PDB file of C-alpha atoms in Angstrom:
ATOM      1  CA  UNK A   1      -0.145 -16.843 -11.138  1.00 83.00           C
ATOM      2  CA  UNK A   2       2.623 -14.252 -10.024  1.00 87.00           C
ATOM      3  CA  UNK A   3       2.262 -12.692 -13.456  1.00 90.00           C
ATOM      4  CA  UNK A   4      -1.310 -12.081 -12.689  1.00 92.00           C
ATOM      5  CA  UNK A   5      -0.563 -10.527  -9.369  1.00 92.00           C
ATOM      6  CA  UNK A   6       2.323  -8.191 -10.919  1.00 93.00           C
ATOM      7  CA  UNK A   7      -0.103  -7.252 -13.830  1.00 94.00           C
ATOM      8  CA  UNK A   8      -2.861  -6.630 -11.508  1.00 94.00           C
ATOM      9  CA  UNK A   9      -0.690  -4.347  -9.141  1.00 95.00           C
ATOM     10  CA  UNK A  10       0.927  -2.411 -12.039  1.00 95.00           C
ATOM     11  CA  UNK A  11      -2.610  -1.719 -13.542  1.00 96.00           C
ATOM     12  CA  UNK A  12      -4.042  -0.554 -10.300  1.00 96.00           C
ATOM     13  CA  UNK A  13      -1.043   1.769  -9.801  1.00 96.00           C
ATOM     14  CA  UNK A  14      -1.299   3.250 -13.145  1.00 96.00           C
ATOM     15  CA  UNK A  15      -5.026   3.851 -12.446  1.00 96.00           C
ATOM     16  CA  UNK A  16      -3.933   5.603  -9.249  1.00 96.00           C
ATOM     17  CA  UNK A  17      -1.613   7.948 -11.292  1.00 95.00           C
ATOM     18  CA  UNK A  18      -4.312   8.635 -13.737  1.00 95.00           C
ATOM     19  CA  UNK A  19      -6.609   9.490 -10.942  1.00 94.00           C
ATOM     20  CA  UNK A  20      -4.063  11.932  -9.619  1.00 94.00           C
ATOM     21  CA  UNK A  21      -3.506  13.568 -12.995  1.00 92.00           C
ATOM     22  CA  UNK A  22      -7.336  14.234 -13.208  1.00 89.00           C
ATOM     23  CA  UNK A  23      -7.501  15.506  -9.583  1.00 88.00           C
ATOM     24  CA  UNK A  24      -4.706  17.948 -10.563  1.00 88.00           C
ATOM     25  CA  UNK A  25      -6.700  19.089 -13.445  1.00 81.00           C
ATOM     26  CA  UNK A  26      -9.173  20.349 -11.084  1.00 79.00           C
ATOM     27  CA  UNK A  27      -6.685  22.710  -9.280  1.00 82.00           C
ATOM     28  CA  UNK A  28      -6.188  26.248 -10.629  1.00 75.00           C
ATOM     29  CA  UNK A  29      -2.731  27.144 -11.716  1.00 74.00           C
ATOM     30  CA  UNK A  30      -1.241  30.315 -13.204  1.00 70.00           C
ATOM     31  CA  UNK A  31      -3.833  30.361 -16.319  1.00 75.00           C
ATOM     32  CA  UNK A  32      -7.393  29.016 -15.953  1.00 80.00           C
ATOM     33  CA  UNK A  33      -8.212  25.688 -17.433  1.00 80.00           C
ATOM     34  CA  UNK A  34     -11.782  24.338 -18.141  1.00 84.00           C
ATOM     35  CA  UNK A  35     -11.081  21.194 -16.242  1.00 82.00           C
ATOM     36  CA  UNK A  36     -11.517  23.072 -13.134  1.00 82.00           C
ATOM     37  CA  UNK A  37     -15.081  22.830 -14.052  1.00 85.00           C
ATOM     38  CA  UNK A  38     -15.056  18.883 -14.379  1.00 83.00           C
ATOM     39  CA  UNK A  39     -16.703  17.986 -11.082  1.00 84.00           C
ATOM     40  CA  UNK A  40     -19.642  20.232 -11.746  1.00 88.00           C
ATOM     41  CA  UNK A  41     -23.083  18.563 -12.547  1.00 90.00           C
ATOM     42  CA  UNK A  42     -26.191  20.363 -13.985  1.00 90.00           C
ATOM     43  CA  UNK A  43     -29.657  18.833 -13.408  1.00 87.00           C
ATOM     44  CA  UNK A  44     -30.609  18.055 -16.942  1.00 87.00           C
ATOM     45  CA  UNK A  45     -33.973  16.594 -17.136  1.00 86.00           C
ATOM     46  CA  UNK A  46     -33.562  14.954 -13.714  1.00 87.00           C
ATOM     47  CA  UNK A  47     -30.202  13.454 -14.539  1.00 90.00           C
ATOM     48  CA  UNK A  48     -26.944  14.901 -13.023  1.00 91.00           C
ATOM     49  CA  UNK A  49     -25.047  15.809 -16.096  1.00 90.00           C
ATOM     50  CA  UNK A  50     -21.428  16.994 -16.678  1.00 91.00           C
ATOM     51  CA  UNK A  51     -21.288  20.868 -17.723  1.00 88.00           C
ATOM     52  CA  UNK A  52     -19.404  20.030 -20.855  1.00 87.00           C
ATOM     53  CA  UNK A  53     -22.277  17.911 -22.028  1.00 91.00           C
ATOM     54  CA  UNK A  54     -24.968  20.486 -21.743  1.00 91.00           C
ATOM     55  CA  UNK A  55     -23.077  23.239 -23.657  1.00 91.00           C
ATOM     56  CA  UNK A  56     -19.682  24.411 -25.027  1.00 92.00           C
ATOM     57  CA  UNK A  57     -17.110  25.366 -22.382  1.00 92.00           C
ATOM     58  CA  UNK A  58     -13.992  27.172 -23.877  1.00 93.00           C
ATOM     59  CA  UNK A  59     -11.148  29.180 -21.993  1.00 88.00           C
ATOM     60  CA  UNK A  60     -11.215  32.492 -23.929  1.00 86.00           C
ATOM     61  CA  UNK A  61      -8.000  33.417 -22.351  1.00 84.00           C
ATOM     62  CA  UNK A  62      -5.829  33.040 -19.374  1.00 80.00           C
ATOM     63  CA  UNK A  63      -8.442  34.395 -16.860  1.00 85.00           C
ATOM     64  CA  UNK A  64     -11.928  33.853 -18.650  1.00 90.00           C
ATOM     65  CA  UNK A  65     -14.224  30.794 -19.369  1.00 92.00           C
ATOM     66  CA  UNK A  66     -17.276  31.125 -21.506  1.00 94.00           C
ATOM     67  CA  UNK A  67     -20.055  28.531 -21.104  1.00 93.00           C
ATOM     68  CA  UNK A  68     -22.674  28.698 -24.038  1.00 93.00           C
ATOM     69  CA  UNK A  69     -25.494  26.145 -23.245  1.00 92.00           C
ATOM     70  CA  UNK A  70     -27.101  24.370 -26.007  1.00 91.00           C
ATOM     71  CA  UNK A  71     -30.573  25.099 -24.529  1.00 89.00           C
ATOM     72  CA  UNK A  72     -31.002  28.722 -23.187  1.00 88.00           C
ATOM     73  CA  UNK A  73     -33.213  27.628 -20.307  1.00 88.00           C
ATOM     74  CA  UNK A  74     -30.246  25.985 -18.746  1.00 89.00           C
ATOM     75  CA  UNK A  75     -28.534  29.175 -18.020  1.00 90.00           C
ATOM     76  CA  UNK A  76     -30.110  29.735 -14.619  1.00 89.00           C
ATOM     77  CA  UNK A  77     -29.152  25.753 -13.652  1.00 89.00           C
ATOM     78  CA  UNK A  78     -25.556  26.664 -14.945  1.00 90.00           C
ATOM     79  CA  UNK A  79     -25.027  29.579 -12.875  1.00 89.00           C
ATOM     80  CA  UNK A  80     -26.568  27.874  -9.721  1.00 89.00           C
ATOM     81  CA  UNK A  81     -24.358  24.940  -9.927  1.00 89.00           C
ATOM     82  CA  UNK A  82     -21.332  27.113 -10.515  1.00 88.00           C
ATOM     83  CA  UNK A  83     -22.148  28.949  -7.465  1.00 89.00           C
ATOM     84  CA  UNK A  84     -22.724  25.858  -5.241  1.00 88.00           C
ATOM     85  CA  UNK A  85     -19.293  24.417  -6.733  1.00 85.00           C
ATOM     86  CA  UNK A  86     -17.621  27.337  -4.750  1.00 80.00           C
ATOM     87  CA  UNK A  87     -14.805  27.351  -7.188  1.00 79.00           C
ATOM     88  CA  UNK A  88     -13.747  31.047  -6.357  1.00 77.00           C
ATOM     89  CA  UNK A  89     -15.806  33.142  -9.022  1.00 84.00           C
ATOM     90  CA  UNK A  90     -19.292  34.260  -9.504  1.00 87.00           C
ATOM     91  CA  UNK A  91     -20.772  33.513 -12.833  1.00 90.00           C
ATOM     92  CA  UNK A  92     -21.809  36.490 -15.121  1.00 90.00           C
ATOM     93  CA  UNK A  93     -24.467  35.850 -17.412  1.00 88.00           C
ATOM     94  CA  UNK A  94     -26.073  37.498 -20.406  1.00 87.00           C
ATOM     95  CA  UNK A  95     -28.955  35.820 -22.274  1.00 84.00           C
ATOM     96  CA  UNK A  96     -26.599  33.911 -24.395  1.00 89.00           C
ATOM     97  CA  UNK A  97     -23.796  32.536 -22.255  1.00 92.00           C
ATOM     98  CA  UNK A  98     -22.291  32.255 -18.755  1.00 91.00           C
ATOM     99  CA  UNK A  99     -18.839  34.059 -18.373  1.00 93.00           C
ATOM    100  CA  UNK A 100     -16.531  33.202 -15.569  1.00 91.00           C
ATOM    101  CA  UNK A 101     -13.798  35.997 -14.832  1.00 89.00           C
ATOM    102  CA  UNK A 102     -10.865  34.443 -12.424  1.00 84.00           C
ATOM    103  CA  UNK A 103      -9.200  37.149 -10.791  1.00 83.00           C
ATOM    104  CA  UNK A 104      -5.200  36.738 -10.594  1.00 81.00           C
ATOM    105  CA  UNK A 105      -4.349  34.378  -7.759  1.00 80.00           C
ATOM    106  CA  UNK A 106      -2.690  35.765  -4.581  1.00 84.00           C
ATOM    107  CA  UNK A 107       0.269  34.405  -3.078  1.00 88.00           C
ATOM    108  CA  UNK A 108      -1.826  32.747  -0.334  1.00 89.00           C
ATOM    109  CA  UNK A 109      -3.921  31.149  -2.612  1.00 85.00           C
ATOM    110  CA  UNK A 110      -1.103  29.638  -4.474  1.00 87.00           C
ATOM    111  CA  UNK A 111       0.337  28.359  -1.249  1.00 90.00           C
ATOM    112  CA  UNK A 112      -3.228  27.007  -0.532  1.00 90.00           C
ATOM    113  CA  UNK A 113      -3.505  25.102  -3.779  1.00 89.00           C
ATOM    114  CA  UNK A 114       0.083  23.862  -3.603  1.00 90.00           C
ATOM    115  CA  UNK A 115      -0.799  22.226  -0.138  1.00 93.00           C
ATOM    116  CA  UNK A 116      -3.863  20.700  -1.709  1.00 92.00           C
ATOM    117  CA  UNK A 117      -1.770  19.080  -4.550  1.00 92.00           C
ATOM    118  CA  UNK A 118       0.600  17.637  -1.741  1.00 95.00           C
ATOM    119  CA  UNK A 119      -2.353  16.379   0.149  1.00 95.00           C
ATOM    120  CA  UNK A 120      -3.652  14.603  -3.186  1.00 95.00           C
ATOM    121  CA  UNK A 121      -0.148  13.245  -3.927  1.00 95.00           C
ATOM    122  CA  UNK A 122      -0.180  11.644  -0.351  1.00 96.00           C
ATOM    123  CA  UNK A 123      -3.609  10.257  -0.803  1.00 96.00           C
ATOM    124  CA  UNK A 124      -2.160   8.652  -4.148  1.00 96.00           C
ATOM    125  CA  UNK A 125       0.755   7.400  -2.468  1.00 96.00           C
ATOM    126  CA  UNK A 126      -1.379   5.618   0.209  1.00 97.00           C
ATOM    127  CA  UNK A 127      -3.520   4.066  -2.442  1.00 96.00           C
ATOM    128  CA  UNK A 128      -0.195   2.730  -3.980  1.00 96.00           C
ATOM    129  CA  UNK A 129       0.867   1.190  -0.914  1.00 96.00           C
ATOM    130  CA  UNK A 130      -2.490  -0.465  -0.163  1.00 97.00           C
ATOM    131  CA  UNK A 131      -2.109  -1.968  -3.570  1.00 96.00           C
ATOM    132  CA  UNK A 132       1.476  -3.206  -2.530  1.00 96.00           C
ATOM    133  CA  UNK A 133      -0.174  -4.582   0.597  1.00 96.00           C
ATOM    134  CA  UNK A 134      -2.869  -6.600  -1.222  1.00 95.00           C
ATOM    135  CA  UNK A 135      -0.358  -7.860  -3.778  1.00 95.00           C
ATOM    136  CA  UNK A 136       2.006  -8.908  -0.826  1.00 94.00           C
ATOM    137  CA  UNK A 137      -0.836 -10.627   0.849  1.00 94.00           C
ATOM    138  CA  UNK A 138      -1.675 -12.602  -2.348  1.00 93.00           C
ATOM    139  CA  UNK A 139       1.900 -13.638  -2.744  1.00 92.00           C
ATOM    140  CA  UNK A 140       2.292 -14.665   0.793  1.00 92.00           C
ATOM    141  CA  UNK A 141      -0.894 -16.695   0.389  1.00 92.00           C
ATOM    142  CA  UNK A 142       0.562 -18.480  -2.520  1.00 91.00           C
ATOM    143  CA  UNK A 143       3.692 -19.194  -0.648  1.00 90.00           C
ATOM    144  CA  UNK A 144       1.659 -20.607   2.360  1.00 90.00           C
ATOM    145  CA  UNK A 145      -0.681 -22.741   0.193  1.00 90.00           C
ATOM    146  CA  UNK A 146       2.771 -24.151  -1.401  1.00 89.00           C
ATOM    147  CA  UNK A 147       1.998 -22.918  -4.755  1.00 89.00           C
ATOM    148  CA  UNK A 148       5.424 -21.096  -4.912  1.00 88.00           C
ATOM    149  CA  UNK A 149       8.642 -21.694  -3.077  1.00 88.00           C
ATOM    150  CA  UNK A 150      10.053 -19.342  -0.477  1.00 87.00           C
ATOM    151  CA  UNK A 151      12.675 -17.884  -2.907  1.00 91.00           C
ATOM    152  CA  UNK A 152      10.111 -17.089  -5.583  1.00 91.00           C
ATOM    153  CA  UNK A 153       7.886 -15.562  -2.748  1.00 90.00           C
ATOM    154  CA  UNK A 154      10.930 -13.245  -1.792  1.00 94.00           C
ATOM    155  CA  UNK A 155      11.494 -12.395  -5.495  1.00 94.00           C
ATOM    156  CA  UNK A 156       7.852 -11.583  -6.024  1.00 93.00           C
ATOM    157  CA  UNK A 157       7.934  -9.261  -3.046  1.00 94.00           C
ATOM    158  CA  UNK A 158      10.950  -7.543  -4.350  1.00 95.00           C
ATOM    159  CA  UNK A 159       9.263  -7.237  -7.576  1.00 94.00           C
ATOM    160  CA  UNK A 160       6.219  -5.662  -6.124  1.00 94.00           C
ATOM    161  CA  UNK A 161       8.448  -3.370  -4.085  1.00 95.00           C
ATOM    162  CA  UNK A 162      10.211  -2.187  -7.241  1.00 96.00           C
ATOM    163  CA  UNK A 163       6.808  -1.194  -8.715  1.00 95.00           C
ATOM    164  CA  UNK A 164       5.742   0.474  -5.487  1.00 96.00           C
ATOM    165  CA  UNK A 165       9.032   2.665  -5.581  1.00 96.00           C
ATOM    166  CA  UNK A 166       8.722   3.468  -9.253  1.00 96.00           C
ATOM    167  CA  UNK A 167       4.967   4.697  -8.906  1.00 96.00           C
ATOM    168  CA  UNK A 168       5.479   6.513  -5.386  1.00 96.00           C
ATOM    169  CA  UNK A 169       8.461   8.509  -7.215  1.00 97.00           C
ATOM    170  CA  UNK A 170       5.949   9.304 -10.051  1.00 96.00           C
ATOM    171  CA  UNK A 171       3.540  10.802  -7.535  1.00 96.00           C
ATOM    172  CA  UNK A 172       6.400  12.772  -5.974  1.00 95.00           C
ATOM    173  CA  UNK A 173       7.544  14.114  -9.412  1.00 95.00           C
ATOM    174  CA  UNK A 174       3.973  15.179 -10.301  1.00 95.00           C
ATOM    175  CA  UNK A 175       3.371  17.033  -6.969  1.00 95.00           C
ATOM    176  CA  UNK A 176       6.651  18.733  -7.333  1.00 95.00           C
ATOM    177  CA  UNK A 177       5.790  19.863 -11.051  1.00 93.00           C
ATOM    178  CA  UNK A 178       2.143  20.999  -9.850  1.00 91.00           C
ATOM    179  CA  UNK A 179       3.704  22.965  -7.134  1.00 91.00           C
ATOM    180  CA  UNK A 180       6.101  24.651  -9.320  1.00 89.00           C
ATOM    181  CA  UNK A 181       3.408  25.146 -11.932  1.00 86.00           C
ATOM    182  CA  UNK A 182       1.018  26.772  -9.283  1.00 86.00           C
ATOM    183  CA  UNK A 183       3.825  28.825  -7.543  1.00 84.00           C
ATOM    184  CA  UNK A 184       5.055  30.393 -10.788  1.00 79.00           C
ATOM    185  CA  UNK A 185       3.483  33.975 -11.201  1.00 64.00           C
TER     186      UNK A 185
END
């Protein structure tokens, strides 16, 4: 029973870290990454479809992304979706592809992105603490129902706290690394 609680807590905490990693991918750092477009959806025959599923998306260099749709009529929809996403650039289109030219970031933009990274890290830590609370409640219920002894319950709570500390440290390290990456000119 306790192993199920441990595995469940660890699995959920791993998922929280993965989610934070994906969130960080959407933040702009020194060089442009195509993951900044991950949250943009195109109306493709009535279905909201990720941008990378309606065309090829490549980072040509450190400041340019090129999107070449597989169907030419999608050019206008792609442009509109990028403008609505408000990612800090205006799409430039020729009849073949959409180009996104990202200007160099100002110090103010870097600070704002670092602040966003810190906020994302805090949300992840809150999620980890909520997982700890759910696990602790499950352990206390087992103890109350006399399925485990008081000593086993205390050991289990300590084990969950170890996981929590480990994953909170991972969050802090990821945030620190992302802030350094963003602030590096």
